[in-house]
Amino acid sequence: MRLKSPSNHHTKTPQGASARFMHQLVRVSGLCALGATLLLASPDASAAGLKHATSVRVTGSKAKGEAQVVVAFDREPTYSARLSSGGKRLIVDIPGADVRGAPGALTQRHGVVGGVMTQSFGKGQDKVVRVLVTLLEEAKYSVRVEGKRLVMSFAPGKSGVLERAPAERETRKATPELAQVRDIRFRH
């Protein structure tokens, strides 16, 4: 069935309307696909779901040679750690993470720690944060997660695992006996 208008170049048919609709649908679909591609290719979209290393702090005691490296994250991290370079470097990898705001390098010496480097590598969800701790001498170490923080403790001694972190020992010494609550009164 043909609909006629006064001039022939404005002739409309149901088939012509269907073709125009399909053309518009293809254009809209193409724009949606382009938008989705750009969104998925953006760094923020690929970083979604990653943990972010937001700060690195090093503290230490010159007298005892003990040191502590704390890396803060926006979520609880998981890690793997190993010694290399003859016990003079601790390498800690945090999978599913990137660096956001944490400094790339800290070069001030603290105890047995000569410096700390923080970097990320990989793409998308396969990103890994690597923390490299350079030791000035052989040292024992421990790595633990405390909430959203990764805490590495060091003490002078033969390379190996530190049974309890120095800061943890001091905290336990300072902890008083369990508190006892007595004589509770409620007023109504």
Short mmCIF file of C-alpha atoms in Angstrom, two decimals, residues 38-138:
data_model
loop_
_atom_site.label_atom_id
_atom_site.label_comp_id
_atom_site.label_asym_id
_atom_site.label_seq_id
_atom_site.Cartn_x
_atom_site.Cartn_y
_atom_site.Cartn_z
CA LEU A 38 35.41 3.82 25.55
CA LEU A 39 34.09 3.24 29.07
CA LEU A 40 35.73 -0.18 29.38
CA ALA A 41 39.00 1.15 27.97
CA SER A 42 39.20 4.01 30.47
CA PRO A 43 41.65 3.58 33.38
CA ASP A 44 38.94 4.18 36.00
CA ALA A 45 36.72 1.43 34.61
CA SER A 46 39.55 -1.09 34.43
CA ALA A 47 40.53 -0.20 38.01
CA ALA A 48 37.05 -0.91 39.35
CA GLY A 49 37.20 -3.64 41.95
CA LEU A 50 40.91 -3.16 42.61
CA LYS A 51 42.35 -2.44 46.04
CA HIS A 52 44.27 0.85 46.10
CA ALA A 53 47.54 1.42 47.98
CA THR A 54 47.00 4.92 49.38
CA SER A 55 50.04 5.51 51.60
CA VAL A 56 53.36 4.05 52.70
CA ARG A 57 55.01 4.89 56.03
CA VAL A 58 58.32 3.75 57.50
CA THR A 59 59.25 4.04 61.18
CA GLY A 60 62.21 2.70 63.07
CA SER A 61 64.47 2.71 66.08
CA LYS A 62 68.13 3.55 65.42
CA ALA A 63 69.18 2.19 68.81
CA LYS A 64 67.61 -1.25 68.35
CA GLY A 65 67.76 -1.32 64.53
CA GLU A 66 64.09 -2.33 64.37
CA ALA A 67 61.83 -0.91 61.66
CA GLN A 68 58.28 -1.12 60.43
CA VAL A 69 56.82 -0.47 56.97
CA VAL A 70 53.06 0.12 56.80
CA VAL A 71 51.18 0.22 53.48
CA ALA A 72 47.58 1.46 53.76
CA PHE A 73 44.90 0.25 51.35
CA ASP A 74 41.27 1.17 50.81
CA ARG A 75 40.30 -2.49 51.42
CA GLU A 76 41.87 -5.44 53.20
CA PRO A 77 44.85 -6.68 51.16
CA THR A 78 46.13 -10.20 50.51
CA TYR A 79 49.81 -10.79 49.80
CA SER A 80 52.71 -13.11 49.09
CA ALA A 81 56.22 -12.34 50.37
CA ARG A 82 59.73 -13.62 49.73
CA LEU A 83 63.33 -12.67 50.43
CA SER A 84 65.78 -12.12 47.58
CA SER A 85 69.27 -10.70 46.97
CA GLY A 86 70.82 -12.88 49.66
CA GLY A 87 68.33 -11.79 52.31
CA LYS A 88 68.85 -8.06 51.62
CA ARG A 89 65.51 -7.43 49.91
CA LEU A 90 61.95 -8.35 50.86
CA ILE A 91 59.53 -8.52 47.93
CA VAL A 92 55.82 -8.35 48.79
CA ASP A 93 53.21 -8.74 46.01
CA ILE A 94 49.60 -7.66 46.54
CA PRO A 95 47.39 -9.05 43.72
CA GLY A 96 44.29 -7.22 42.50
CA ALA A 97 45.69 -3.84 43.55
CA ASP A 98 47.12 -0.61 42.19
CA VAL A 99 48.86 2.46 43.59
CA ARG A 100 46.74 5.56 44.25
CA GLY A 101 48.52 8.27 46.22
CA ALA A 102 51.24 6.14 47.80
CA PRO A 103 54.76 7.43 47.13
CA GLY A 104 56.86 5.49 44.62
CA ALA A 105 60.00 5.53 46.77
CA LEU A 106 61.02 6.29 50.36
CA THR A 107 64.79 6.57 50.72
CA GLN A 108 65.26 7.67 54.31
CA ARG A 109 66.86 4.96 56.47
CA HIS A 110 64.99 3.56 59.46
CA GLY A 111 66.64 0.83 61.52
CA VAL A 112 67.64 -2.02 59.20
CA VAL A 113 65.46 -0.64 56.36
CA GLY A 114 67.43 1.33 53.76
CA GLY A 115 64.48 2.19 51.52
CA VAL A 116 61.07 1.17 50.20
CA MET A 117 59.83 1.19 46.62
CA THR A 118 56.15 0.78 45.72
CA GLN A 119 55.03 0.09 42.15
CA SER A 120 52.21 -1.57 40.24
CA PHE A 121 52.26 -3.63 37.08
CA GLY A 122 49.80 -5.56 34.94
CA LYS A 123 46.49 -4.50 33.37
CA GLY A 124 42.89 -4.38 34.51
CA GLN A 125 41.97 -6.84 37.23
CA ASP A 126 45.39 -8.53 36.86
CA LYS A 127 47.24 -5.55 38.37
CA VAL A 128 49.68 -6.25 41.18
CA VAL A 129 51.27 -3.85 43.66
CA ARG A 130 54.85 -4.75 44.49
CA VAL A 131 56.55 -3.40 47.61
CA LEU A 132 60.35 -3.77 47.61
CA VAL A 133 62.03 -3.26 50.98
CA THR A 134 65.81 -2.91 50.81
CA LEU A 135 67.58 -4.04 53.97
CA LEU A 136 70.92 -2.61 55.10
CA GLU A 137 71.90 -5.85 56.80
CA GLU A 138 70.52 -9.30 57.44
#
